[in-house]
Short mmCIF file of C-alpha atoms and ligand atoms in Angstrom, two decimals:
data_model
loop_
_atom_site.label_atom_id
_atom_site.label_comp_id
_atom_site.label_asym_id
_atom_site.label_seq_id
_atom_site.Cartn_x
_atom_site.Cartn_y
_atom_site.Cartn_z
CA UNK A 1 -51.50 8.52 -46.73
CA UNK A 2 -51.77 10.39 -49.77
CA UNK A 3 -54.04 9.24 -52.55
CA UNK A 4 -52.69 6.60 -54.62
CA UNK A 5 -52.56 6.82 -58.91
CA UNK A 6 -53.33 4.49 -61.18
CA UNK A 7 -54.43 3.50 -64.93
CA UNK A 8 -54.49 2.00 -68.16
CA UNK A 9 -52.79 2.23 -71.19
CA UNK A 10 -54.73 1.72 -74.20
CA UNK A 11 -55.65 2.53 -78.01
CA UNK A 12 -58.09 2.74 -78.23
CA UNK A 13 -59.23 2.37 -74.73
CA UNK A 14 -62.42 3.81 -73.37
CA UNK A 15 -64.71 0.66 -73.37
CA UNK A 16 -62.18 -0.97 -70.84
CA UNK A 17 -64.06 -2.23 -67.60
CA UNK A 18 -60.65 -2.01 -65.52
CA UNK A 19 -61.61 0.96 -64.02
CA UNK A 20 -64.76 -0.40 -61.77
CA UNK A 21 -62.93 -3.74 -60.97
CA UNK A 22 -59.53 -2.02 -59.72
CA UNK A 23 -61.35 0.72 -58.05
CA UNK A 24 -63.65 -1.46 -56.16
CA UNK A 25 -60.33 -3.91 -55.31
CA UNK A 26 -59.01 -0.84 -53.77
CA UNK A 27 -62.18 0.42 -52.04
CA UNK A 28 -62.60 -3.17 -50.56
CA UNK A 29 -59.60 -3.41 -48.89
CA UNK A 30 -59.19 0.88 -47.94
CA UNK A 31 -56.69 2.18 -49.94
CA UNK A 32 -57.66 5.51 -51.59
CA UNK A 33 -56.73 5.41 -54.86
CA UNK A 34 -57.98 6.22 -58.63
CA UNK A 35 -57.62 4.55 -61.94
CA UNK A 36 -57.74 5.84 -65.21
CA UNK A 37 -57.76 5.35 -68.87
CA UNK A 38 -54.93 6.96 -70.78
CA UNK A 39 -55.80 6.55 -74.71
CA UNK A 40 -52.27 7.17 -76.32
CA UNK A 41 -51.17 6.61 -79.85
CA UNK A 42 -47.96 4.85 -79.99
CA UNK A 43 -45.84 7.57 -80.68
CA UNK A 44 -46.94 9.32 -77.47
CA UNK A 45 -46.16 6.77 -74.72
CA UNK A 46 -42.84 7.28 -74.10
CA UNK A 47 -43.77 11.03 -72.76
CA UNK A 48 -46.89 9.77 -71.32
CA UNK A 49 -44.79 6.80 -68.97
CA UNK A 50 -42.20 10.03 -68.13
CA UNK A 51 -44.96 12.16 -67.20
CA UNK A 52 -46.70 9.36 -64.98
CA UNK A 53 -43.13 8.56 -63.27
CA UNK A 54 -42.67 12.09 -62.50
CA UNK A 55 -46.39 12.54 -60.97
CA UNK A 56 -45.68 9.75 -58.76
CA UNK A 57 -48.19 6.76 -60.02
CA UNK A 58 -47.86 3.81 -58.39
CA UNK A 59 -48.60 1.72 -61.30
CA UNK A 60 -50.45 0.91 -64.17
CA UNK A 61 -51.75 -1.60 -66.59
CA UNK A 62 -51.43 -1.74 -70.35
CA UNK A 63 -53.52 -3.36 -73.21
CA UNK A 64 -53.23 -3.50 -77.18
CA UNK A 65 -51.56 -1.82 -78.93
CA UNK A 66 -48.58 -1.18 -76.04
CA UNK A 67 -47.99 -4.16 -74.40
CA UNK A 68 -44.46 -4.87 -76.90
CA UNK A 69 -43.74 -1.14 -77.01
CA UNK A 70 -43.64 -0.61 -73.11
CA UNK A 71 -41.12 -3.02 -72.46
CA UNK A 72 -38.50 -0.04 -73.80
CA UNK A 73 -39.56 2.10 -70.84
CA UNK A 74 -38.92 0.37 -67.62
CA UNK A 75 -35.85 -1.08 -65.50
CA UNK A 76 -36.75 -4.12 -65.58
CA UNK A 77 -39.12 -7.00 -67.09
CA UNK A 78 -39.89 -10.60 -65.55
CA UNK A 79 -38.45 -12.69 -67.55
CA UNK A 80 -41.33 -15.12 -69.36
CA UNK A 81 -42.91 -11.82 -70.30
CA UNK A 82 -39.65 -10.56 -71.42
CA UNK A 83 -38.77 -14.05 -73.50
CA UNK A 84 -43.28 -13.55 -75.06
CA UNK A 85 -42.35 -9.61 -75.53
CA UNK A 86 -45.87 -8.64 -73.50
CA UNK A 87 -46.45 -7.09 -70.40
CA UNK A 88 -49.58 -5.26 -69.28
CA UNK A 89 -48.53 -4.40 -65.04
CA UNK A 90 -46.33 -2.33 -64.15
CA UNK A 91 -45.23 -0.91 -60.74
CA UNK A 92 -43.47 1.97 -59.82
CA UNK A 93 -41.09 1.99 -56.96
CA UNK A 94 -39.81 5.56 -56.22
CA UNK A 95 -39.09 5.87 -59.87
CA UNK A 96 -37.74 2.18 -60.57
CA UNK A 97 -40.51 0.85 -63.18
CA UNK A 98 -40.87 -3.02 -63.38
CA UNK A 99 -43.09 -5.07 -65.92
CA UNK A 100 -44.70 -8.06 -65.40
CA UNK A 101 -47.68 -10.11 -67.71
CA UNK A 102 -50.32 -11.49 -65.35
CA UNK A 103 -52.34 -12.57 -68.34
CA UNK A 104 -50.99 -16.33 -68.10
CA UNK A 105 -51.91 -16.34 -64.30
CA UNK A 106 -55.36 -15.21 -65.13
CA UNK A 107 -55.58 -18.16 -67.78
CA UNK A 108 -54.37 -20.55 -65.28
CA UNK A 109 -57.06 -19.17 -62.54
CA UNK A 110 -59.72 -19.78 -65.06
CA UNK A 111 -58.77 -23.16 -65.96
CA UNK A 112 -58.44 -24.10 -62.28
CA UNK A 113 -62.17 -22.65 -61.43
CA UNK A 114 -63.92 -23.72 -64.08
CA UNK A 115 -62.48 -27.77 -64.63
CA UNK A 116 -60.10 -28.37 -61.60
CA UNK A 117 -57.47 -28.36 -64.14
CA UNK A 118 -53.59 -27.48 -63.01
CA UNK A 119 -50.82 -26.52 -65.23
CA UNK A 120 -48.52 -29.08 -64.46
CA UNK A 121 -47.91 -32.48 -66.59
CA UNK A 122 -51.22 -31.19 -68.93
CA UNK A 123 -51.68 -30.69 -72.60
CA UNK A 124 -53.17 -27.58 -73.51
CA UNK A 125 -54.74 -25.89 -76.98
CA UNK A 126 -54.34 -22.60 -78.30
CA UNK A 127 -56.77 -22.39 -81.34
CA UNK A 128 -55.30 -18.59 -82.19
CA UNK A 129 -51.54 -17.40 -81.86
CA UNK A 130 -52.78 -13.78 -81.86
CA UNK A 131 -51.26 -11.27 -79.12
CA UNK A 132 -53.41 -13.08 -76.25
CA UNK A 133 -51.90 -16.59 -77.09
CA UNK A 134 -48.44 -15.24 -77.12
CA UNK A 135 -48.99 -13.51 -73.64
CA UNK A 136 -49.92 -17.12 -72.45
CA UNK A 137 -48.60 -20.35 -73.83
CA UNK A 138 -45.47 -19.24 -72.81
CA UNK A 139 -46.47 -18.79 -69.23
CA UNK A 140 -48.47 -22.16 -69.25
CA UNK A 141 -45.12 -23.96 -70.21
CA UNK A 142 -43.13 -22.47 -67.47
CA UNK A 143 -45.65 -24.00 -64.96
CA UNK A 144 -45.01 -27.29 -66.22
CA UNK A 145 -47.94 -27.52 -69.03
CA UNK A 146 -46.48 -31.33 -70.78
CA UNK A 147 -48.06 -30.40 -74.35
CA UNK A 148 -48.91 -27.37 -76.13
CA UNK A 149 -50.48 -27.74 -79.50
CA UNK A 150 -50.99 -23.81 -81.15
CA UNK A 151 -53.33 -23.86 -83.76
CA UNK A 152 -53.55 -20.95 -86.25
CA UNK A 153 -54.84 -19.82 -89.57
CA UNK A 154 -51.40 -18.25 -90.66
CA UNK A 155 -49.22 -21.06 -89.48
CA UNK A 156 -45.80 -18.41 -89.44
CA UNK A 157 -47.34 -16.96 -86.75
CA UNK A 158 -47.85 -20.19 -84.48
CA UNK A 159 -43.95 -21.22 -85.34
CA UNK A 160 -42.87 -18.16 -84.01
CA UNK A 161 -44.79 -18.70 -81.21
CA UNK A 162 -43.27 -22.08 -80.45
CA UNK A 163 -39.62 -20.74 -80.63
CA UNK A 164 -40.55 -18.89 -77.71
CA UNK A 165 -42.22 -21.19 -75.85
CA UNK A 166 -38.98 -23.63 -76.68
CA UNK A 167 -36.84 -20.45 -74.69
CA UNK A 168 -38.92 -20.84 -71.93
CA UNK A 169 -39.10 -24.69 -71.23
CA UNK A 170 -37.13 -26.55 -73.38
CA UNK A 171 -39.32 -29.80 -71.92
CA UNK A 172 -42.25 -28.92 -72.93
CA UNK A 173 -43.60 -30.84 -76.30
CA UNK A 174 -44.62 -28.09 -78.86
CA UNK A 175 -47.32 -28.97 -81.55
CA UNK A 176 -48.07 -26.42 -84.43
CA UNK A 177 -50.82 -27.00 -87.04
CA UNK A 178 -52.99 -25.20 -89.11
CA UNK A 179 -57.12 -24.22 -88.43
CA UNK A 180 -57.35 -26.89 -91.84
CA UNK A 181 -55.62 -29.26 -90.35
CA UNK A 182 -58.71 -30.45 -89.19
CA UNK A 183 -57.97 -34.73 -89.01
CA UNK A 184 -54.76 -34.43 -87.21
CA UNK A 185 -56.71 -32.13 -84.58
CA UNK A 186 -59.50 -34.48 -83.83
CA UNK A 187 -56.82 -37.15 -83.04
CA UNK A 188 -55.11 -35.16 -80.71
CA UNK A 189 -58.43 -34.45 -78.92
CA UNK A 190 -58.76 -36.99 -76.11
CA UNK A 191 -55.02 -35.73 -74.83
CA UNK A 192 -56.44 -32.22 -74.57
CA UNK A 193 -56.85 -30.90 -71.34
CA UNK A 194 -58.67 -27.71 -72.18
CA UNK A 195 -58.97 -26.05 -75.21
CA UNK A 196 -58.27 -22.21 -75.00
CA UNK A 197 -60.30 -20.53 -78.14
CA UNK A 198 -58.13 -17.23 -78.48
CA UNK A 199 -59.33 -16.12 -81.94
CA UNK A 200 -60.85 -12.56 -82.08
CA UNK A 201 -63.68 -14.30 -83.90
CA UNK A 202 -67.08 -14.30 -81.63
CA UNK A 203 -66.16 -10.46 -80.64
CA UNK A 204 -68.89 -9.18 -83.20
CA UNK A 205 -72.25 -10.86 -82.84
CA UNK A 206 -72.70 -12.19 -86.28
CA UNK A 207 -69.36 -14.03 -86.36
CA UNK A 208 -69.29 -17.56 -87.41
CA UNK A 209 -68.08 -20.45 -85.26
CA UNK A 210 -64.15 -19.91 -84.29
CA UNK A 211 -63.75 -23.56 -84.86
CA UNK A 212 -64.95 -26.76 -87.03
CA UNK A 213 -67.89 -28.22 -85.11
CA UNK A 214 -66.44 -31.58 -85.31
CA UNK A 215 -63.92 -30.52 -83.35
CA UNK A 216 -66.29 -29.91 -80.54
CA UNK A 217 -66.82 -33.57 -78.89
CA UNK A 218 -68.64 -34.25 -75.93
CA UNK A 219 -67.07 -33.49 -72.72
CA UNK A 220 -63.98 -31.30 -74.47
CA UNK A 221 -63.16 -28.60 -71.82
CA UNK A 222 -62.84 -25.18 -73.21
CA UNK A 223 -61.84 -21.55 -72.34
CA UNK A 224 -63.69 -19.00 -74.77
CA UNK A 225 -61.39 -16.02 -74.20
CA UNK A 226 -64.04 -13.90 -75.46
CA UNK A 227 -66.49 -12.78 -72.33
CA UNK A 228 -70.09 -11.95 -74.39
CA UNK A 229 -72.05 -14.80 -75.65
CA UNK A 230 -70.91 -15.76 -79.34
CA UNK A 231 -71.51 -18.89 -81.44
CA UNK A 232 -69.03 -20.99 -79.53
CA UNK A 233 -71.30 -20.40 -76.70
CA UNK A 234 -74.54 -21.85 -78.03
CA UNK A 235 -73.07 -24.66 -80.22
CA UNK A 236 -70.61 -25.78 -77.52
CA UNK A 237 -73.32 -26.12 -75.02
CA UNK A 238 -75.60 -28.11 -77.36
CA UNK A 239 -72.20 -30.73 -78.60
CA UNK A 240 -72.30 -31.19 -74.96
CA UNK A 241 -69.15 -29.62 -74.44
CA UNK A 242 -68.14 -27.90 -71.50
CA UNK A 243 -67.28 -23.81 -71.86
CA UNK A 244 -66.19 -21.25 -69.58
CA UNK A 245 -66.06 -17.49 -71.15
CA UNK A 246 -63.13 -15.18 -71.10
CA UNK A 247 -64.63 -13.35 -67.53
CA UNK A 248 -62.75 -15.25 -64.90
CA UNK A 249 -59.23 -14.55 -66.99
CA UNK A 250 -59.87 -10.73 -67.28
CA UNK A 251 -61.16 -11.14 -63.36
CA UNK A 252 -57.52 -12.50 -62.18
CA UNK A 253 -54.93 -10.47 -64.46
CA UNK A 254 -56.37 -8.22 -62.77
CA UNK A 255 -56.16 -9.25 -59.46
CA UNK A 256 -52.93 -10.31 -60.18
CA UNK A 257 -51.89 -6.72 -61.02
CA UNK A 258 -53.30 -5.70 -57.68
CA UNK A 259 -51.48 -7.95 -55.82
CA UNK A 260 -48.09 -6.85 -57.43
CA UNK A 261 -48.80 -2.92 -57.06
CA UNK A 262 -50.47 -3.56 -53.40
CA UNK A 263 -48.57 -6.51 -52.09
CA UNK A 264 -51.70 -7.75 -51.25
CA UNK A 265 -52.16 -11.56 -52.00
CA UNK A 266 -55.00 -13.35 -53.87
CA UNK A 267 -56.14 -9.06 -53.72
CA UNK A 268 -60.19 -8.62 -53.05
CA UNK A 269 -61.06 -11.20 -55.99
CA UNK A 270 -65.18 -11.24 -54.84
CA UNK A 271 -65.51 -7.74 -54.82
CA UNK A 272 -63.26 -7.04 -58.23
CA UNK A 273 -65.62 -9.61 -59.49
CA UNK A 274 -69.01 -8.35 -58.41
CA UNK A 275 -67.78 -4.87 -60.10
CA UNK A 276 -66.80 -6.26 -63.19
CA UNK A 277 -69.93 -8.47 -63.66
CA UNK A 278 -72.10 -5.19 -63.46
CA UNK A 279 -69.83 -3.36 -65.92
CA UNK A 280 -69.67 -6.90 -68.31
CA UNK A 281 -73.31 -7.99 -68.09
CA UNK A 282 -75.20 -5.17 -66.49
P1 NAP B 301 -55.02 -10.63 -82.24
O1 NAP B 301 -53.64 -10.43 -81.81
O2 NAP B 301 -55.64 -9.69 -83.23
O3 NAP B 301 -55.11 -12.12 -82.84
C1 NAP B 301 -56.27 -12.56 -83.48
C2 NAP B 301 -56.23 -14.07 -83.66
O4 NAP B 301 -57.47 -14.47 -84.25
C3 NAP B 301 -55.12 -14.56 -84.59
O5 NAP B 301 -54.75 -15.85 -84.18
C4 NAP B 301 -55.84 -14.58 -85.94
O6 NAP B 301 -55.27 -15.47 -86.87
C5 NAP B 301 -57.20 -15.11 -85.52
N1 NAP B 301 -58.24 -14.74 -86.47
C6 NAP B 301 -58.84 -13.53 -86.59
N2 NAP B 301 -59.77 -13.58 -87.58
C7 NAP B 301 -59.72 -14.84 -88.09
C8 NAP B 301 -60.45 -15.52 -89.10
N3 NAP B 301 -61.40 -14.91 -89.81
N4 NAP B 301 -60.15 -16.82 -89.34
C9 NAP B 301 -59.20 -17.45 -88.63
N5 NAP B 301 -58.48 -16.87 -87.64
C10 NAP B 301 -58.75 -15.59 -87.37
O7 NAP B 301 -56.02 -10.64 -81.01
P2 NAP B 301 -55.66 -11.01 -79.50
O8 NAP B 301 -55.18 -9.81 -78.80
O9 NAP B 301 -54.81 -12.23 -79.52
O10 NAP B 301 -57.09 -11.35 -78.90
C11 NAP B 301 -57.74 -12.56 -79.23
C12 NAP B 301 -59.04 -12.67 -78.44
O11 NAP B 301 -58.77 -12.82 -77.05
C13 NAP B 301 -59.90 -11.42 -78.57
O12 NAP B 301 -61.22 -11.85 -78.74
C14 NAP B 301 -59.74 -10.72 -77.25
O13 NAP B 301 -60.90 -10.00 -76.89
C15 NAP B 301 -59.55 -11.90 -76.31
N6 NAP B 301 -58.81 -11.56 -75.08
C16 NAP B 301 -59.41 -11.80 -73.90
C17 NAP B 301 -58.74 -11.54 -72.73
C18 NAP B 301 -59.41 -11.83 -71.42
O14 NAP B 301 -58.89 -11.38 -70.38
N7 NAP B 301 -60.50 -12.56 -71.39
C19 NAP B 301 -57.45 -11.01 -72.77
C20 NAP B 301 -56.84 -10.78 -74.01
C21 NAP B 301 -57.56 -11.05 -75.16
P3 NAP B 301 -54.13 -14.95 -87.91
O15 NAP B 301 -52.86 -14.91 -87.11
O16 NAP B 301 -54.12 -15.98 -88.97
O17 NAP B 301 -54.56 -13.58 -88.37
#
């Protein structure tokens, strides 16, 4: 069988640990393949996607700033990514290209591994309606999430979220409030399933806290996006909350990808896993 192609779309790109955890997904399970990193401006994906189609790749994946601008180029999108306008897999059949978002799923694997906790009949927080909220909430209310409350600095951007979110489950009860908001929040707290901190702040190591410590009671279950150690970390930990980091999420879009491009379920999670701890953490 001839070698298999594929990558990621990115800019800028070139810190991305994709490349270890898809290759050693593909080396576990013996399909010869590569995957690279294609670092494209915006104005020059539309030729890069032709010239990938006409090469034959089987797929690829696709991060900030493309996951909006992609959706132009294939046949076909699912449609809760198509409803969030962000997709980051997509697989090429014999020249048919179709998008999918497998961020949500890794959320939801995340949430499951670290506290047990389904989609289903919960209430979850988004403390950020950036471009990783809006690839998620929207997925978490398809599965059945009861309650989503989005929580952002520049409130616009959490009602816009919600509008979406109403598209794709009418049922579910959508909150919006602002990061100042700070009385209403710690009211809502003991409803909260998990908290899902998806802020950019913590990237840099001398950010401040994402969130108001008050906010961070004992017990309160939270997803840190981010995957390095960051404030949230080290005062979570000491409120005697619990925290699970941003790994397991970036661990299952992932295999999620590889399932769709491979047709391989659940793909070779422990060994995508092993390689991207090494290329995280070292
Ligand atoms: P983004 O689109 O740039 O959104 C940034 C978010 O952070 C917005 O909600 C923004 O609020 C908020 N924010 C930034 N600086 C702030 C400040 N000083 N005060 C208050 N709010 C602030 O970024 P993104 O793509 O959503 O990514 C968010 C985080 O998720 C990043 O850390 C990224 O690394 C992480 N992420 C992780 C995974 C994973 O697989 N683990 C996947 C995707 C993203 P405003 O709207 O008010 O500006």
């Amino acid at each position: 069988m001839a070698k298999q192609k594929y990558g990621l779309f990115g800019w800028p790109v070139k810190h991305s640990v994709s490349p270890p955890m898809q290759e050693a997904g593909f080396q576990a399970v013996g399909i010869d393949a590569s995957y690279e990193l294609f670092e494209v401006p915006p104005e020059g994906l539309a030729d890069k996607v032709a010239e990938l189609k006409e090469e034959g790749y089987r797929g690829w994946n696709i991060t900030v700033p493309h996951k909006t601008a992609m959706m132009d180029l294939v046949d076909e999108i699912e449609p809760t990514a198509a409803l969030a306008k962000s997709v980051n897999t997509v697989v090429n059949n014999d020249g048919y290209l179709s998008a999918y978002s497998t961020d949500g799923y890794g959320l939801e694997m995340s949430v499951k591994r670290s506290f047990g906790v389904g989609l289903a009949g919960n209430h979850f927080l988004f403390w950020g309606t950036g471009g990783a909220a809006k690839a998620t909430a929207g997925y978490f209310a398809g599965q059945g999430a009861r309650r989503i409350t989005l929580v952002n600095r520049t409130v616009a951007k959490a009602e816009a979220l919600a509008e979406i979110i109403n598209q794709v489950a009418p049922d579910c009860d959508v909150k919006v409030l602002g990061t100042d908001q700070t009385d209403a929040l710690k009211g809502l707290l003991e409803d909260v399933a998990v908290l899902i901190q998806s802020t950019s702040i913590g990237l840099h190591a001398d950010d401040p806290l994402s969130l108001p410590e008050e906010l961070l009671v004992p017990g309160l279950q939270i997803v840190d996006m981010i995957y390095r150690p960051n404030k949230l970390t080290e005062i979570a930990h000491e409120r005697g909350c619990k925290l699970a980091n941003g790994r397991d999420m970036l661990l299952y879009q992932g295999v999620r990808s590889f399932e769709i491009w491979t047709g391989i379920p659940e793909g070779p999670a422990d060994a995508m896993g092993r390689a991207l701890d090494k290329a995280l953490y070292g």
